[in-house]
GROMACS .gro file of C-alpha atoms in nm:
model
  148
    1UNK     CA    1  -2.215  -2.528  -3.887
    2UNK     CA    2  -2.445  -2.509  -3.537
    3UNK     CA    3  -2.247  -2.625  -3.219
    4UNK     CA    4  -1.948  -2.564  -3.371
    5UNK     CA    5  -1.633  -2.344  -3.334
    6UNK     CA    6  -1.446  -2.392  -3.682
    7UNK     CA    7  -1.369  -2.088  -3.854
    8UNK     CA    8  -1.437  -2.198  -4.219
    9UNK     CA    9  -1.762  -2.135  -4.429
   10UNK     CA   10  -2.041  -2.416  -4.506
   11UNK     CA   11  -1.832  -2.554  -4.759
   12UNK     CA   12  -1.521  -2.541  -4.573
   13UNK     CA   13  -1.308  -2.419  -4.867
   14UNK     CA   14  -1.228  -2.066  -4.787
   15UNK     CA   15  -1.081  -1.943  -4.448
   16UNK     CA   16  -1.203  -1.677  -4.197
   17UNK     CA   17  -0.850  -1.589  -4.068
   18UNK     CA   18  -0.714  -1.329  -4.281
   19UNK     CA   19  -0.409  -1.380  -4.541
   20UNK     CA   20  -0.086  -1.275  -4.464
   21UNK     CA   21  -0.136  -1.045  -4.794
   22UNK     CA   22  -0.468  -0.905  -4.612
   23UNK     CA   23  -0.261  -0.855  -4.252
   24UNK     CA   24   0.044  -0.679  -4.451
   25UNK     CA   25  -0.191  -0.454  -4.667
   26UNK     CA   26  -0.384  -0.286  -4.308
   27UNK     CA   27  -0.336   0.080  -4.292
   28UNK     CA   28  -0.228   0.165  -3.902
   29UNK     CA   29  -0.418   0.456  -3.761
   30UNK     CA   30  -0.409   0.785  -3.870
   31UNK     CA   31  -0.181   0.988  -3.654
   32UNK     CA   32  -0.350   1.323  -3.462
   33UNK     CA   33  -0.263   1.646  -3.629
   34UNK     CA   34  -0.101   1.839  -3.331
   35UNK     CA   35  -0.342   2.118  -3.420
   36UNK     CA   36  -0.651   1.905  -3.283
   37UNK     CA   37  -0.505   1.838  -2.961
   38UNK     CA   38  -0.683   1.983  -2.690
   39UNK     CA   39  -0.450   2.176  -2.452
   40UNK     CA   40  -0.410   2.081  -2.096
   41UNK     CA   41  -0.615   2.266  -1.833
   42UNK     CA   42  -0.444   2.330  -1.523
   43UNK     CA   43  -0.620   2.130  -1.233
   44UNK     CA   44  -0.903   2.284  -0.986
   45UNK     CA   45  -0.653   2.301  -0.680
   46UNK     CA   46  -0.383   2.486  -0.852
   47UNK     CA   47  -0.400   2.852  -0.749
   48UNK     CA   48  -0.355   3.046  -1.105
   49UNK     CA   49  -0.338   3.426  -1.204
   50UNK     CA   50  -0.561   3.644  -1.405
   51UNK     CA   51  -0.369   3.463  -1.723
   52UNK     CA   52  -0.436   3.118  -1.630
   53UNK     CA   53  -0.043   3.077  -1.505
   54UNK     CA   54   0.031   2.911  -1.152
   55UNK     CA   55   0.026   3.149  -0.900
   56UNK     CA   56   0.394   3.157  -0.737
   57UNK     CA   57   0.262   3.355  -0.451
   58UNK     CA   58  -0.022   3.131  -0.303
   59UNK     CA   59   0.079   2.860  -0.080
   60UNK     CA   60   0.106   2.504  -0.236
   61UNK     CA   61  -0.205   2.306  -0.079
   62UNK     CA   62  -0.133   1.927   0.027
   63UNK     CA   63  -0.279   1.657  -0.184
   64UNK     CA   64  -0.513   1.423  -0.017
   65UNK     CA   65  -0.348   1.099   0.036
   66UNK     CA   66   0.041   1.283   0.006
   67UNK     CA   67   0.267   1.037   0.177
   68UNK     CA   68   0.377   1.313   0.417
   69UNK     CA   69  -0.001   1.367   0.502
   70UNK     CA   70  -0.066   1.013   0.572
   71UNK     CA   71   0.223   1.035   0.811
   72UNK     CA   72   0.102   1.286   1.007
   73UNK     CA   73  -0.218   1.114   1.028
   74UNK     CA   74  -0.032   0.749   1.117
   75UNK     CA   75   0.138   0.962   1.383
   76UNK     CA   76  -0.152   1.139   1.526
   77UNK     CA   77  -0.333   0.854   1.542
   78UNK     CA   78  -0.065   0.636   1.718
   79UNK     CA   79  -0.071   0.914   1.992
   80UNK     CA   80  -0.431   0.911   2.046
   81UNK     CA   81  -0.424   0.507   2.025
   82UNK     CA   82  -0.163   0.466   2.291
   83UNK     CA   83  -0.382   0.559   2.602
   84UNK     CA   84  -0.661   0.382   2.459
   85UNK     CA   85  -0.487   0.031   2.418
   86UNK     CA   86  -0.558  -0.064   2.805
   87UNK     CA   87  -0.933   0.002   2.727
   88UNK     CA   88  -0.935  -0.258   2.433
   89UNK     CA   89  -1.080  -0.579   2.562
   90UNK     CA   90  -0.790  -0.832   2.438
   91UNK     CA   91  -0.626  -1.152   2.456
   92UNK     CA   92  -0.275  -1.128   2.573
   93UNK     CA   93  -0.165  -1.261   2.229
   94UNK     CA   94  -0.377  -0.945   2.080
   95UNK     CA   95  -0.223  -0.716   2.331
   96UNK     CA   96   0.139  -0.838   2.243
   97UNK     CA   97   0.084  -0.795   1.821
   98UNK     CA   98  -0.125  -0.480   1.905
   99UNK     CA   99   0.166  -0.321   2.139
  100UNK     CA  100   0.438  -0.471   1.837
  101UNK     CA  101   0.237  -0.277   1.569
  102UNK     CA  102   0.283   0.025   1.783
  103UNK     CA  103   0.654   0.009   1.846
  104UNK     CA  104   0.699  -0.083   1.498
  105UNK     CA  105   0.515   0.198   1.335
  106UNK     CA  106   0.616   0.482   1.593
  107UNK     CA  107   0.987   0.340   1.657
  108UNK     CA  108   0.889   0.406   2.023
  109UNK     CA  109   1.114   0.176   2.234
  110UNK     CA  110   0.972   0.264   2.568
  111UNK     CA  111   0.689   0.015   2.493
  112UNK     CA  112   0.907  -0.306   2.497
  113UNK     CA  113   0.835  -0.367   2.841
  114UNK     CA  114   0.444  -0.354   2.770
  115UNK     CA  115   0.506  -0.577   2.504
  116UNK     CA  116   0.740  -0.817   2.686
  117UNK     CA  117   0.499  -0.811   3.006
  118UNK     CA  118   0.187  -0.939   2.755
  119UNK     CA  119   0.425  -1.153   2.577
  120UNK     CA  120   0.505  -1.337   2.888
  121UNK     CA  121   0.096  -1.367   2.964
  122UNK     CA  122   0.046  -1.573   2.639
  123UNK     CA  123  -0.062  -1.922   2.735
  124UNK     CA  124   0.031  -2.141   2.441
  125UNK     CA  125   0.398  -2.200   2.426
  126UNK     CA  126   0.474  -2.176   2.056
  127UNK     CA  127   0.263  -1.833   2.039
  128UNK     CA  128   0.478  -1.723   2.335
  129UNK     CA  129   0.821  -1.838   2.217
  130UNK     CA  130   0.749  -1.644   1.894
  131UNK     CA  131   0.610  -1.355   2.073
  132UNK     CA  132   0.923  -1.345   2.268
  133UNK     CA  133   1.158  -1.421   1.974
  134UNK     CA  134   0.974  -1.085   1.834
  135UNK     CA  135   1.073  -0.890   2.152
  136UNK     CA  136   1.441  -0.968   2.103
  137UNK     CA  137   1.455  -0.906   1.741
  138UNK     CA  138   1.319  -0.489   1.833
  139UNK     CA  139   1.545  -0.500   2.068
  140UNK     CA  140   1.855  -0.603   1.844
  141UNK     CA  141   1.705  -0.323   1.565
  142UNK     CA  142   1.706  -0.074   1.851
  143UNK     CA  143   2.070  -0.168   1.987
  144UNK     CA  144   2.229  -0.172   1.661
  145UNK     CA  145   2.044   0.117   1.577
  146UNK     CA  146   2.232   0.327   1.806
  147UNK     CA  147   2.569   0.171   1.759
  148UNK     CA  148   2.549   0.230   1.374
   0.00000   0.00000   0.00000
């Protein structure tokens, strides 16, 4: 009764769980009649003619967040960031990571020297060793790309 999580009534003779027969006789939900389905409406960003059909003469707008738009933004941000990186107050390790991110994001092998210089300035030997391995891997990536 109180404080118990049982599934029976007070006299413990009737189960609250439906019987197999009750479960089998339950009816599935009624299907929706095709005539009651609301027709789809063209989204606001699609230009339509007087009849509501897509206007093929209108140029297709670019969707916000579309992959090509995002890549364009990324490339523009990288171009703007490149001359500003020197103004950032970064440790050699942070400078190395930022430069490596820029190399990998843009495939700009001309930044390898900057990343290498930053890697050589890292004082922690283990971190410097990993940074130098990363430089070697990037160089391998670029040289294998030219060979293929």
